[in-house]
Amino acid sequence: MSDRFTQAVLDAKIPVGRVVANGFDWLQDTFITAFDGIEASLRGMIGLLGAALQTPHPFAVIAVFCGVTWLLQRKIAPVVIVALCLLFALNQGYWMLTMQTLTLVLAACVVCMGVGVPLGIYAAHHPRFYRALTPVLDLMQTLPVFVYLIPVLVLFGLGMVPGLVATVIFAMPAAIRLTELGIRSTPKALSEAATSFGATTAQRILKVELPYAFPQIMAGLNQTIMLSLSMVVIAGLVGAPGLGVSIVRALNTVNAGLGFEAGAVIVAVAIMLDRMLRVEVKR
């Protein structure tokens, strides 16, 4: 009786895994050229960012980051914190790995904000679209990373690109949600005033809604950076260079010292990026 019941349950099983596997096989067979093009584009962007961060002298890179921080903050304290964090990475001997991790994080931010901000603006103006998009965003953030890492590896192979794609999938919902919230929070009176003065939809978005939503968009960028940094270990598992490789090596060799060194540098990078991009806007 038990065997019959077990077999009946197996026969009634919804074939989720088989359907997903067949779907990815179809994607790979049908759009292999498109995926090759996406991989080449992402690899090119990663190469340019990597060259910009890894080729100059470390002190030149530190000076650039400090200068950008001063332009954004106009305060000396964040500049000092950014300089100290980068000098700490240099002192610990993790400079190149830190720059490789920053390459992954910055590339992920470019993709997330480039796609997430327009989607968030569109979602704010189309509530039905946002309601339909919400379950997808929930799935992107709650599905275990290792689950969608498997098809990403199949489609893009080993290296920085699959790590970047996995990071984008995990981090993009923050950019979309916070952009949508900022645009939707724009006072209706402001939008109506702009429309009454003859502003087009594009002008209203660019001159009224985006400036008002700028703090929320910057918060989305900050969250995207923090989520991207949390993915560096996952990226190391799929062959992406950076600080995640040291974490994986420390885990495999049970080397607590190496793990805490690399972890401390990751924390320093997170503090640096947070202080550099924490922009306060007075409305």
PDB file of N, CA, C and O in Angstrom, residues 235-266:
ATOM      1  N   ALA A 235      30.751  34.802  -6.791  1.00  0.00           N
ATOM      2  CA  ALA A 235      31.493  35.025  -8.032  1.00  0.00           C
ATOM      3  C   ALA A 235      32.812  34.263  -8.005  1.00  0.00           C
ATOM      4  O   ALA A 235      33.258  33.744  -9.037  1.00  0.00           O
ATOM      5  N   GLY A 236      33.446  34.184  -6.838  1.00  0.00           N
ATOM      6  CA  GLY A 236      34.683  33.421  -6.730  1.00  0.00           C
ATOM      7  C   GLY A 236      34.471  31.943  -6.990  1.00  0.00           C
ATOM      8  O   GLY A 236      35.346  31.262  -7.544  1.00  0.00           O
ATOM      9  N   LEU A 237      33.318  31.426  -6.633  1.00  0.00           N
ATOM     10  CA  LEU A 237      33.031  30.008  -6.862  1.00  0.00           C
ATOM     11  C   LEU A 237      32.891  29.671  -8.338  1.00  0.00           C
ATOM     12  O   LEU A 237      33.085  28.513  -8.729  1.00  0.00           O
ATOM     13  N   VAL A 238      32.529  30.649  -9.168  1.00  0.00           N
ATOM     14  CA  VAL A 238      32.350  30.386 -10.600  1.00  0.00           C
ATOM     15  C   VAL A 238      33.530  30.890 -11.417  1.00  0.00           C
ATOM     16  O   VAL A 238      33.424  31.048 -12.626  1.00  0.00           O
ATOM     17  N   GLY A 239      34.647  31.149 -10.750  1.00  0.00           N
ATOM     18  CA  GLY A 239      35.863  31.478 -11.468  1.00  0.00           C
ATOM     19  C   GLY A 239      36.142  32.949 -11.665  1.00  0.00           C
ATOM     20  O   GLY A 239      37.093  33.304 -12.368  1.00  0.00           O
ATOM     21  N   ALA A 240      35.337  33.837 -11.070  1.00  0.00           N
ATOM     22  CA  ALA A 240      35.581  35.265 -11.205  1.00  0.00           C
ATOM     23  C   ALA A 240      36.711  35.676 -10.275  1.00  0.00           C
ATOM     24  O   ALA A 240      36.701  35.328  -9.092  1.00  0.00           O
ATOM     25  N   PRO A 241      37.698  36.414 -10.767  1.00  0.00           N
ATOM     26  CA  PRO A 241      38.798  36.845  -9.900  1.00  0.00           C
ATOM     27  C   PRO A 241      38.327  37.894  -8.903  1.00  0.00           C
ATOM     28  O   PRO A 241      37.326  38.576  -9.121  1.00  0.00           O
ATOM     29  N   GLY A 242      39.058  38.037  -7.820  1.00  0.00           N
ATOM     30  CA  GLY A 242      38.712  39.041  -6.823  1.00  0.00           C
ATOM     31  C   GLY A 242      38.869  38.490  -5.418  1.00  0.00           C
ATOM     32  O   GLY A 242      39.435  37.413  -5.183  1.00  0.00           O
ATOM     33  N   LEU A 243      38.348  39.228  -4.464  1.00  0.00           N
ATOM     34  CA  LEU A 243      38.481  38.843  -3.061  1.00  0.00           C
ATOM     35  C   LEU A 243      37.727  37.555  -2.739  1.00  0.00           C
ATOM     36  O   LEU A 243      38.071  36.861  -1.780  1.00  0.00           O
ATOM     37  N   GLY A 244      36.695  37.251  -3.543  1.00  0.00           N
ATOM     38  CA  GLY A 244      35.971  36.006  -3.312  1.00  0.00           C
ATOM     39  C   GLY A 244      36.843  34.778  -3.476  1.00  0.00           C
ATOM     40  O   GLY A 244      36.627  33.752  -2.812  1.00  0.00           O
ATOM     41  N   VAL A 245      37.863  34.854  -4.336  1.00  0.00           N
ATOM     42  CA  VAL A 245      38.776  33.726  -4.524  1.00  0.00           C
ATOM     43  C   VAL A 245      39.523  33.424  -3.239  1.00  0.00           C
ATOM     44  O   VAL A 245      39.709  32.259  -2.854  1.00  0.00           O
ATOM     45  N   SER A 246      39.960  34.484  -2.540  1.00  0.00           N
ATOM     46  CA  SER A 246      40.664  34.284  -1.270  1.00  0.00           C
ATOM     47  C   SER A 246      39.747  33.666  -0.218  1.00  0.00           C
ATOM     48  O   SER A 246      40.174  32.812   0.572  1.00  0.00           O
ATOM     49  N   ILE A 247      38.482  34.094  -0.205  1.00  0.00           N
ATOM     50  CA  ILE A 247      37.527  33.511   0.745  1.00  0.00           C
ATOM     51  C   ILE A 247      37.321  32.036   0.461  1.00  0.00           C
ATOM     52  O   ILE A 247      37.314  31.191   1.373  1.00  0.00           O
ATOM     53  N   VAL A 248      37.140  31.694  -0.811  1.00  0.00           N
ATOM     54  CA  VAL A 248      36.941  30.291  -1.192  1.00  0.00           C
ATOM     55  C   VAL A 248      38.175  29.463  -0.852  1.00  0.00           C
ATOM     56  O   VAL A 248      38.070  28.342  -0.332  1.00  0.00           O
ATOM     57  N   ARG A 249      39.372  30.017  -1.119  1.00  0.00           N
ATOM     58  CA  ARG A 249      40.609  29.298  -0.797  1.00  0.00           C
ATOM     59  C   ARG A 249      40.737  29.092   0.718  1.00  0.00           C
ATOM     60  O   ARG A 249      41.149  28.010   1.171  1.00  0.00           O
ATOM     61  N   ALA A 250      40.389  30.119   1.486  1.00  0.00           N
ATOM     62  CA  ALA A 250      40.455  29.989   2.948  1.00  0.00           C
ATOM     63  C   ALA A 250      39.470  28.940   3.452  1.00  0.00           C
ATOM     64  O   ALA A 250      39.772  28.181   4.384  1.00  0.00           O
ATOM     65  N   LEU A 251      38.296  28.872   2.824  1.00  0.00           N
ATOM     66  CA  LEU A 251      37.292  27.876   3.221  1.00  0.00           C
ATOM     67  C   LEU A 251      37.774  26.470   2.894  1.00  0.00           C
ATOM     68  O   LEU A 251      37.608  25.550   3.704  1.00  0.00           O
ATOM     69  N   ASN A 252      38.381  26.307   1.733  1.00  0.00           N
ATOM     70  CA  ASN A 252      38.841  24.975   1.329  1.00  0.00           C
ATOM     71  C   ASN A 252      39.998  24.482   2.173  1.00  0.00           C
ATOM     72  O   ASN A 252      40.151  23.271   2.396  1.00  0.00           O
ATOM     73  N   THR A 253      40.840  25.413   2.627  1.00  0.00           N
ATOM     74  CA  THR A 253      42.014  25.033   3.418  1.00  0.00           C
ATOM     75  C   THR A 253      41.824  25.242   4.914  1.00  0.00           C
ATOM     76  O   THR A 253      42.755  25.044   5.694  1.00  0.00           O
ATOM     77  N   VAL A 254      40.622  25.658   5.317  1.00  0.00           N
ATOM     78  CA  VAL A 254      40.305  25.943   6.723  1.00  0.00           C
ATOM     79  C   VAL A 254      41.344  26.910   7.299  1.00  0.00           C
ATOM     80  O   VAL A 254      41.907  26.704   8.372  1.00  0.00           O
ATOM     81  N   ASN A 255      41.605  27.982   6.562  1.00  0.00           N
ATOM     82  CA  ASN A 255      42.593  28.984   6.951  1.00  0.00           C
ATOM     83  C   ASN A 255      41.856  30.206   7.486  1.00  0.00           C
ATOM     84  O   ASN A 255      41.405  31.069   6.725  1.00  0.00           O
ATOM     85  N   ALA A 256      41.723  30.291   8.803  1.00  0.00           N
ATOM     86  CA  ALA A 256      40.956  31.372   9.415  1.00  0.00           C
ATOM     87  C   ALA A 256      41.622  32.722   9.183  1.00  0.00           C
ATOM     88  O   ALA A 256      40.943  33.731   8.940  1.00  0.00           O
ATOM     89  N   GLY A 257      42.958  32.759   9.243  1.00  0.00           N
ATOM     90  CA  GLY A 257      43.650  34.029   9.054  1.00  0.00           C
ATOM     91  C   GLY A 257      43.416  34.610   7.679  1.00  0.00           C
ATOM     92  O   GLY A 257      43.110  35.803   7.533  1.00  0.00           O
ATOM     93  N   LEU A 258      43.549  33.785   6.650  1.00  0.00           N
ATOM     94  CA  LEU A 258      43.326  34.247   5.284  1.00  0.00           C
ATOM     95  C   LEU A 258      41.888  34.707   5.093  1.00  0.00           C
ATOM     96  O   LEU A 258      41.623  35.737   4.466  1.00  0.00           O
ATOM     97  N   GLY A 259      40.948  33.951   5.661  1.00  0.00           N
ATOM     98  CA  GLY A 259      39.540  34.313   5.525  1.00  0.00           C
ATOM     99  C   GLY A 259      39.221  35.645   6.171  1.00  0.00           C
ATOM    100  O   GLY A 259      38.519  36.479   5.585  1.00  0.00           O
ATOM    101  N   PHE A 260      39.754  35.883   7.380  1.00  0.00           N
ATOM    102  CA  PHE A 260      39.465  37.138   8.058  1.00  0.00           C
ATOM    103  C   PHE A 260      40.174  38.310   7.392  1.00  0.00           C
ATOM    104  O   PHE A 260      39.661  39.427   7.372  1.00  0.00           O
ATOM    105  N   GLU A 261      41.364  38.079   6.827  1.00  0.00           N
ATOM    106  CA  GLU A 261      42.049  39.142   6.086  1.00  0.00           C
ATOM    107  C   GLU A 261      41.211  39.597   4.899  1.00  0.00           C
ATOM    108  O   GLU A 261      40.944  40.792   4.722  1.00  0.00           O
ATOM    109  N   ALA A 262      40.819  38.636   4.064  1.00  0.00           N
ATOM    110  CA  ALA A 262      40.023  38.976   2.886  1.00  0.00           C
ATOM    111  C   ALA A 262      38.673  39.564   3.291  1.00  0.00           C
ATOM    112  O   ALA A 262      38.181  40.505   2.665  1.00  0.00           O
ATOM    113  N   GLY A 263      38.070  39.010   4.350  1.00  0.00           N
ATOM    114  CA  GLY A 263      36.793  39.542   4.820  1.00  0.00           C
ATOM    115  C   GLY A 263      36.913  40.973   5.308  1.00  0.00           C
ATOM    116  O   GLY A 263      36.034  41.810   5.049  1.00  0.00           O
ATOM    117  N   ALA A 264      38.009  41.286   6.008  1.00  0.00           N
ATOM    118  CA  ALA A 264      38.222  42.652   6.477  1.00  0.00           C
ATOM    119  C   ALA A 264      38.384  43.623   5.312  1.00  0.00           C
ATOM    120  O   ALA A 264      37.899  44.763   5.353  1.00  0.00           O
ATOM    121  N   VAL A 265      39.058  43.182   4.247  1.00  0.00           N
ATOM    122  CA  VAL A 265      39.215  44.042   3.078  1.00  0.00           C
ATOM    123  C   VAL A 265      37.868  44.268   2.396  1.00  0.00           C
ATOM    124  O   VAL A 265      37.565  45.384   1.938  1.00  0.00           O
ATOM    125  N   ILE A 266      37.017  43.241   2.329  1.00  0.00           N
ATOM    126  CA  ILE A 266      35.678  43.398   1.745  1.00  0.00           C
ATOM    127  C   ILE A 266      34.880  44.412   2.556  1.00  0.00           C
ATOM    128  O   ILE A 266      34.173  45.266   2.001  1.00  0.00           O
TER     129      ILE A 266
END
